[in-house]
């Protein structure tokens, strides 16, 4: 399945240059997402924009497939990339680029749950309490399976009728690795400390 890694935003809250290239334990955040999806057996294309020219150069230098979106917005860039890259009716992953603790087993479990559900789409969520436990901000919350939850930033969509909401599985994942979504310098420091303590740095 194709995986679109969204890397077209400025990362204005982080204020450290282009967000996908901000380093976590010596590696760009974007590299963690790419490695996780490739290790899970998926074809990766990075979706960048005019807002992230250095990210484009980083991808080109490493031979990483790249799609140049117009940078009109997260949803708009997904729709444009899917229209150009994905066959009609085919499923595909979308993922934010700032999930440095993402791992292949998480991706595999998401795909398996989505296939069991048989819905066109799947959104993933993390319990709000789990995010707060690790000191991560929770700006957006919805109730999923009776639990206040935050979006994990990984979704599955079907490339057909993306201009309207698709029936979806709302998958609640009690996995602390997904609590680390990097939007501020404080969150960056938290995830680096977490990875150092676990001994999972490169």
Tab-separated table of C-alpha atoms in Angstrom:
chain	number	residue	atom	x	y	z
A	1	UNK	CA	0.000	0.000	0.000
A	2	UNK	CA	1.228	3.495	-0.807
A	3	UNK	CA	2.110	5.691	2.173
A	4	UNK	CA	2.026	9.465	1.783
A	5	UNK	CA	4.235	11.143	4.390
A	6	UNK	CA	3.031	14.721	4.757
A	7	UNK	CA	5.955	17.112	4.985
A	8	UNK	CA	4.725	20.386	3.542
A	9	UNK	CA	4.132	22.474	6.669
A	10	UNK	CA	6.357	25.164	8.137
A	11	UNK	CA	6.318	23.981	11.746
A	12	UNK	CA	5.772	27.522	12.969
A	13	UNK	CA	5.170	26.491	16.584
A	14	UNK	CA	8.489	24.671	16.765
A	15	UNK	CA	10.476	27.568	15.261
A	16	UNK	CA	13.460	25.442	14.289
A	17	UNK	CA	13.318	25.661	10.520
A	18	UNK	CA	11.533	23.087	8.397
A	19	UNK	CA	9.855	20.712	10.800
A	20	UNK	CA	10.455	17.441	8.882
A	21	UNK	CA	14.216	18.041	9.094
A	22	UNK	CA	14.366	18.905	12.800
A	23	UNK	CA	16.662	16.299	14.309
A	24	UNK	CA	15.696	13.860	17.035
A	25	UNK	CA	18.717	12.076	18.466
A	26	UNK	CA	20.769	13.110	15.447
A	27	UNK	CA	18.250	12.120	12.757
A	28	UNK	CA	15.619	14.176	10.902
A	29	UNK	CA	12.130	13.427	12.173
A	30	UNK	CA	11.036	12.608	8.641
A	31	UNK	CA	13.502	9.712	8.449
A	32	UNK	CA	11.782	7.865	11.305
A	33	UNK	CA	8.411	7.860	9.511
A	34	UNK	CA	9.971	6.805	6.209
A	35	UNK	CA	11.893	3.940	7.822
A	36	UNK	CA	8.844	2.700	9.735
A	37	UNK	CA	6.603	2.513	6.661
A	38	UNK	CA	9.290	0.988	4.448
A	39	UNK	CA	10.089	-1.627	7.093
A	40	UNK	CA	6.375	-2.453	7.255
A	41	UNK	CA	6.472	-3.184	3.519
A	42	UNK	CA	4.886	-0.021	2.130
A	43	UNK	CA	5.958	2.230	-0.726
A	44	UNK	CA	6.681	5.733	0.578
A	45	UNK	CA	6.227	9.074	-1.150
A	46	UNK	CA	7.007	12.284	0.725
A	47	UNK	CA	4.521	15.087	0.066
A	48	UNK	CA	6.316	18.435	0.383
A	49	UNK	CA	5.527	21.983	-0.757
A	50	UNK	CA	7.097	25.347	-1.490
A	51	UNK	CA	7.176	25.841	2.277
A	52	UNK	CA	9.716	23.012	2.684
A	53	UNK	CA	12.384	23.408	-0.034
A	54	UNK	CA	15.177	21.942	2.079
A	55	UNK	CA	13.039	18.886	2.768
A	56	UNK	CA	12.655	18.454	-0.984
A	57	UNK	CA	16.428	18.681	-1.419
A	58	UNK	CA	16.986	16.184	1.405
A	59	UNK	CA	14.665	13.692	-0.302
A	60	UNK	CA	16.190	14.200	-3.740
A	61	UNK	CA	19.716	13.691	-2.392
A	62	UNK	CA	18.662	10.317	-0.960
A	63	UNK	CA	16.547	9.141	-3.872
A	64	UNK	CA	13.343	9.271	-1.809
A	65	UNK	CA	10.223	9.609	-4.000
A	66	UNK	CA	8.797	13.101	-3.726
A	67	UNK	CA	5.531	14.816	-4.630
A	68	UNK	CA	5.413	18.605	-4.804
A	69	UNK	CA	2.059	19.843	-3.537
A	70	UNK	CA	0.848	23.431	-3.669
A	71	UNK	CA	0.846	23.830	0.100
A	72	UNK	CA	-2.819	24.859	0.262
A	73	UNK	CA	-3.415	22.865	3.442
A	74	UNK	CA	-2.986	19.405	4.926
A	75	UNK	CA	-6.236	17.968	3.569
A	76	UNK	CA	-5.900	19.756	0.224
A	77	UNK	CA	-2.374	18.405	-0.273
A	78	UNK	CA	-3.542	14.864	0.493
A	79	UNK	CA	-6.356	15.174	-2.036
A	80	UNK	CA	-4.021	16.506	-4.735
A	81	UNK	CA	-1.395	13.820	-4.134
A	82	UNK	CA	-3.967	11.034	-4.077
A	83	UNK	CA	-5.543	12.248	-7.314
A	84	UNK	CA	-2.168	12.195	-9.053
A	85	UNK	CA	-0.569	9.149	-7.442
A	86	UNK	CA	-3.202	6.643	-6.313
A	87	UNK	CA	-5.427	4.522	-8.531
A	88	UNK	CA	-9.149	5.164	-8.129
A	89	UNK	CA	-10.589	2.957	-5.417
A	90	UNK	CA	-7.204	1.982	-3.993
A	91	UNK	CA	-6.429	2.437	-0.284
A	92	UNK	CA	-3.430	4.404	0.932
A	93	UNK	CA	-1.844	5.535	4.181
A	94	UNK	CA	-1.311	9.140	5.189
A	95	UNK	CA	0.995	10.072	8.050
A	96	UNK	CA	2.416	13.168	9.643
A	97	UNK	CA	6.202	13.382	9.575
A	98	UNK	CA	6.703	14.173	13.270
A	99	UNK	CA	6.250	10.757	14.889
A	100	UNK	CA	9.810	9.724	15.807
A	101	UNK	CA	8.621	6.735	17.857
A	102	UNK	CA	6.577	5.251	15.023
A	103	UNK	CA	7.472	1.601	14.395
A	104	UNK	CA	6.567	-1.046	11.791
A	105	UNK	CA	4.488	-3.095	14.237
A	106	UNK	CA	2.209	-0.104	14.859
A	107	UNK	CA	1.616	0.325	11.132
A	108	UNK	CA	0.962	-3.397	10.655
A	109	UNK	CA	-1.558	-3.448	13.496
A	110	UNK	CA	-3.398	-0.439	12.062
A	111	UNK	CA	-3.665	-2.065	8.649
A	112	UNK	CA	-4.859	-5.350	10.152
A	113	UNK	CA	-7.595	-3.634	12.191
A	114	UNK	CA	-8.725	-1.646	9.144
A	115	UNK	CA	-8.925	-4.778	6.979
A	116	UNK	CA	-11.000	-6.550	9.655
A	117	UNK	CA	-13.381	-3.579	9.840
A	118	UNK	CA	-13.897	-3.437	6.072
A	119	UNK	CA	-14.454	0.337	6.010
A	120	UNK	CA	-13.082	2.671	3.310
A	121	UNK	CA	-11.095	4.665	5.869
A	122	UNK	CA	-9.407	4.427	9.258
A	123	UNK	CA	-8.380	7.174	11.660
A	124	UNK	CA	-6.100	6.483	14.614
A	125	UNK	CA	-6.349	7.946	18.078
A	126	UNK	CA	-4.379	7.948	21.344
A	127	UNK	CA	-5.984	8.346	24.790
A	128	UNK	CA	-5.606	11.939	25.972
A	129	UNK	CA	-4.438	10.756	29.383
A	130	UNK	CA	-1.554	8.911	27.746
A	131	UNK	CA	-0.446	12.068	25.943
A	132	UNK	CA	-0.703	14.152	29.098
A	133	UNK	CA	1.212	11.528	31.053
A	134	UNK	CA	4.206	12.232	28.813
A	135	UNK	CA	3.796	15.987	28.973
A	136	UNK	CA	2.546	16.339	25.397
A	137	UNK	CA	-0.002	18.984	24.470
A	138	UNK	CA	-3.556	17.950	23.604
A	139	UNK	CA	-5.044	20.771	21.559
A	140	UNK	CA	-7.692	18.652	19.839
A	141	UNK	CA	-9.745	15.976	21.557
A	142	UNK	CA	-12.686	13.777	20.606
A	143	UNK	CA	-14.356	10.903	22.396
A	144	UNK	CA	-13.483	7.507	20.896
A	145	UNK	CA	-14.963	4.360	22.423
A	146	UNK	CA	-15.945	6.427	25.448
A	147	UNK	CA	-12.387	7.724	25.948
A	148	UNK	CA	-11.183	11.303	25.409
A	149	UNK	CA	-8.588	10.872	22.656
A	150	UNK	CA	-6.218	12.821	20.426
A	151	UNK	CA	-5.503	12.098	16.755
A	152	UNK	CA	-2.348	10.031	16.263
A	153	UNK	CA	-1.671	11.416	12.788
A	154	UNK	CA	-1.862	8.143	10.824
A	155	UNK	CA	-4.833	7.393	8.598
A	156	UNK	CA	-5.975	5.099	5.828
A	157	UNK	CA	-8.152	6.505	3.048
A	158	UNK	CA	-9.562	5.162	-0.184
A	159	UNK	CA	-8.820	7.140	-3.341
A	160	UNK	CA	-12.403	7.555	-4.378
A	161	UNK	CA	-14.650	10.405	-3.267
A	162	UNK	CA	-12.078	12.150	-1.095
A	163	UNK	CA	-14.069	15.364	-1.331
A	164	UNK	CA	-16.617	13.879	1.095
A	165	UNK	CA	-16.257	12.146	4.479
A	166	UNK	CA	-15.609	8.405	4.190
A	167	UNK	CA	-17.007	5.765	6.492
A	168	UNK	CA	-14.163	5.063	8.869
A	169	UNK	CA	-12.908	2.849	11.631
A	170	UNK	CA	-11.953	5.063	14.582
A	171	UNK	CA	-9.110	3.038	16.040
A	172	UNK	CA	-8.049	3.794	19.621
A	173	UNK	CA	-4.426	2.754	20.209
A	174	UNK	CA	-3.160	2.507	23.775
A	175	UNK	CA	0.439	2.828	22.644
A	176	UNK	CA	2.633	5.380	24.384
A	177	UNK	CA	4.916	5.581	21.339
A	178	UNK	CA	2.189	7.491	19.527
A	179	UNK	CA	1.891	10.058	22.312
A	180	UNK	CA	5.054	11.758	21.057
A	181	UNK	CA	3.839	14.105	18.323
A	182	UNK	CA	6.330	16.963	18.093
A	183	UNK	CA	4.944	20.493	17.889
A	184	UNK	CA	7.001	22.423	20.458
A	185	UNK	CA	10.585	22.498	21.706
A	186	UNK	CA	9.416	21.116	25.040
A	187	UNK	CA	7.905	18.090	23.276
A	188	UNK	CA	11.092	17.661	21.277
A	189	UNK	CA	13.107	17.542	24.489
A	190	UNK	CA	10.652	15.031	25.977
A	191	UNK	CA	10.915	12.584	23.094
A	192	UNK	CA	14.704	12.817	22.959
A	193	UNK	CA	14.869	12.063	26.668
A	194	UNK	CA	12.443	9.152	26.194
A	195	UNK	CA	14.508	7.624	23.381
A	196	UNK	CA	17.784	8.060	25.268
A	197	UNK	CA	16.341	6.372	28.372
A	198	UNK	CA	15.032	3.466	26.317
A	199	UNK	CA	18.353	3.087	24.548
A	200	UNK	CA	16.662	3.268	21.131
A	201	UNK	CA	18.715	6.107	19.679
A	202	UNK	CA	20.650	5.420	16.469
